[in-house]
PDB file of C-alpha atoms in Angstrom:
ATOM      1  CA  UNK A   1     -11.406  53.218  11.749  1.00 72.00           C
ATOM      2  CA  UNK A   2     -10.273  50.931   8.966  1.00 74.00           C
ATOM      3  CA  UNK A   3     -13.296  48.659   9.266  1.00 77.00           C
ATOM      4  CA  UNK A   4     -15.867  51.452   9.199  1.00 80.00           C
ATOM      5  CA  UNK A   5     -13.883  53.413   6.604  1.00 80.00           C
ATOM      6  CA  UNK A   6     -13.593  56.602   8.647  1.00 79.00           C
ATOM      7  CA  UNK A   7     -10.779  59.082   8.155  1.00 80.00           C
ATOM      8  CA  UNK A   8      -9.630  59.207  11.780  1.00 80.00           C
ATOM      9  CA  UNK A   9      -6.170  59.131  13.280  1.00 84.00           C
ATOM     10  CA  UNK A  10      -5.214  56.978  16.286  1.00 79.00           C
ATOM     11  CA  UNK A  11      -3.555  58.858  19.153  1.00 82.00           C
ATOM     12  CA  UNK A  12      -1.546  57.332  21.992  1.00 80.00           C
ATOM     13  CA  UNK A  13      -0.665  59.654  24.868  1.00 82.00           C
ATOM     14  CA  UNK A  14       1.562  58.191  27.578  1.00 81.00           C
ATOM     15  CA  UNK A  15       3.908  59.181  30.353  1.00 79.00           C
ATOM     16  CA  UNK A  16       7.532  58.162  29.924  1.00 77.00           C
ATOM     17  CA  UNK A  17       7.416  55.533  32.667  1.00 75.00           C
ATOM     18  CA  UNK A  18       4.553  53.710  30.958  1.00 77.00           C
ATOM     19  CA  UNK A  19       7.143  52.358  28.517  1.00 76.00           C
ATOM     20  CA  UNK A  20       8.123  49.903  31.245  1.00 73.00           C
ATOM     21  CA  UNK A  21       4.658  48.300  30.929  1.00 75.00           C
ATOM     22  CA  UNK A  22       3.319  46.081  28.146  1.00 79.00           C
ATOM     23  CA  UNK A  23       0.107  47.998  27.463  1.00 81.00           C
ATOM     24  CA  UNK A  24       1.985  50.926  25.923  1.00 81.00           C
ATOM     25  CA  UNK A  25       3.387  48.608  23.249  1.00 81.00           C
ATOM     26  CA  UNK A  26      -0.098  47.237  22.555  1.00 83.00           C
ATOM     27  CA  UNK A  27      -1.447  50.783  22.184  1.00 80.00           C
ATOM     28  CA  UNK A  28       1.242  51.508  19.609  1.00 82.00           C
ATOM     29  CA  UNK A  29       1.457  48.183  17.783  1.00 85.00           C
ATOM     30  CA  UNK A  30      -2.262  47.667  17.084  1.00 84.00           C
ATOM     31  CA  UNK A  31      -2.577  50.711  14.780  1.00 81.00           C
ATOM     32  CA  UNK A  32       0.815  49.922  13.249  1.00 85.00           C
ATOM     33  CA  UNK A  33      -0.199  46.319  12.457  1.00 88.00           C
ATOM     34  CA  UNK A  34      -3.467  47.529  10.939  1.00 83.00           C
ATOM     35  CA  UNK A  35      -1.607  50.215   8.933  1.00 84.00           C
ATOM     36  CA  UNK A  36      -3.536  53.078  10.507  1.00 82.00           C
ATOM     37  CA  UNK A  37      -2.231  56.623  10.914  1.00 86.00           C
ATOM     38  CA  UNK A  38      -0.888  57.104  14.436  1.00 85.00           C
ATOM     39  CA  UNK A  39       0.441  59.921  16.606  1.00 87.00           C
ATOM     40  CA  UNK A  40       2.314  58.888  19.754  1.00 85.00           C
ATOM     41  CA  UNK A  41       3.021  61.408  22.502  1.00 85.00           C
ATOM     42  CA  UNK A  42       5.162  60.837  25.595  1.00 82.00           C
ATOM     43  CA  UNK A  43       5.266  63.336  28.427  1.00 84.00           C
ATOM     44  CA  UNK A  44       8.437  63.234  30.508  1.00 81.00           C
ATOM     45  CA  UNK A  45       7.756  64.778  33.885  1.00 80.00           C
ATOM     46  CA  UNK A  46      10.472  62.845  35.704  1.00 79.00           C
ATOM     47  CA  UNK A  47       8.069  60.662  37.683  1.00 77.00           C
ATOM     48  CA  UNK A  48       6.588  57.193  37.306  1.00 73.00           C
ATOM     49  CA  UNK A  49       3.655  56.105  39.414  1.00 73.00           C
ATOM     50  CA  UNK A  50       4.469  58.298  42.446  1.00 77.00           C
ATOM     51  CA  UNK A  51       8.192  57.436  42.305  1.00 80.00           C
ATOM     52  CA  UNK A  52      11.085  59.129  40.514  1.00 81.00           C
ATOM     53  CA  UNK A  53      11.609  57.966  36.937  1.00 76.00           C
ATOM     54  CA  UNK A  54      14.925  56.323  37.836  1.00 76.00           C
ATOM     55  CA  UNK A  55      13.013  53.889  40.102  1.00 77.00           C
ATOM     56  CA  UNK A  56      10.325  53.108  37.506  1.00 73.00           C
ATOM     57  CA  UNK A  57      12.003  52.511  34.150  1.00 71.00           C
ATOM     58  CA  UNK A  58      15.221  50.869  32.997  1.00 72.00           C
ATOM     59  CA  UNK A  59      16.297  53.608  30.594  1.00 73.00           C
ATOM     60  CA  UNK A  60      16.631  57.345  31.182  1.00 74.00           C
ATOM     61  CA  UNK A  61      15.122  58.163  27.763  1.00 75.00           C
ATOM     62  CA  UNK A  62      11.779  56.510  26.924  1.00 70.00           C
ATOM     63  CA  UNK A  63      12.777  56.192  23.255  1.00 72.00           C
ATOM     64  CA  UNK A  64      15.580  53.825  24.295  1.00 74.00           C
ATOM     65  CA  UNK A  65      12.912  51.293  25.339  1.00 69.00           C
ATOM     66  CA  UNK A  66      11.860  50.985  21.694  1.00 68.00           C
TER      67      UNK A  66
END
């Protein structure tokens, strides 16, 4: 968006257990490093990849991972 001078906004939509994986940080940090507008959404449905959240992530609240 910055290179082609468009007025877009980057959006990152993740589940809460994705915060235990590195790609979620890349999805957030790239627009931040390039100073682009960014909306980040996390849906907490209590499950990771077919397991309860407690078995997938280290912290009960996804925001704690940041």
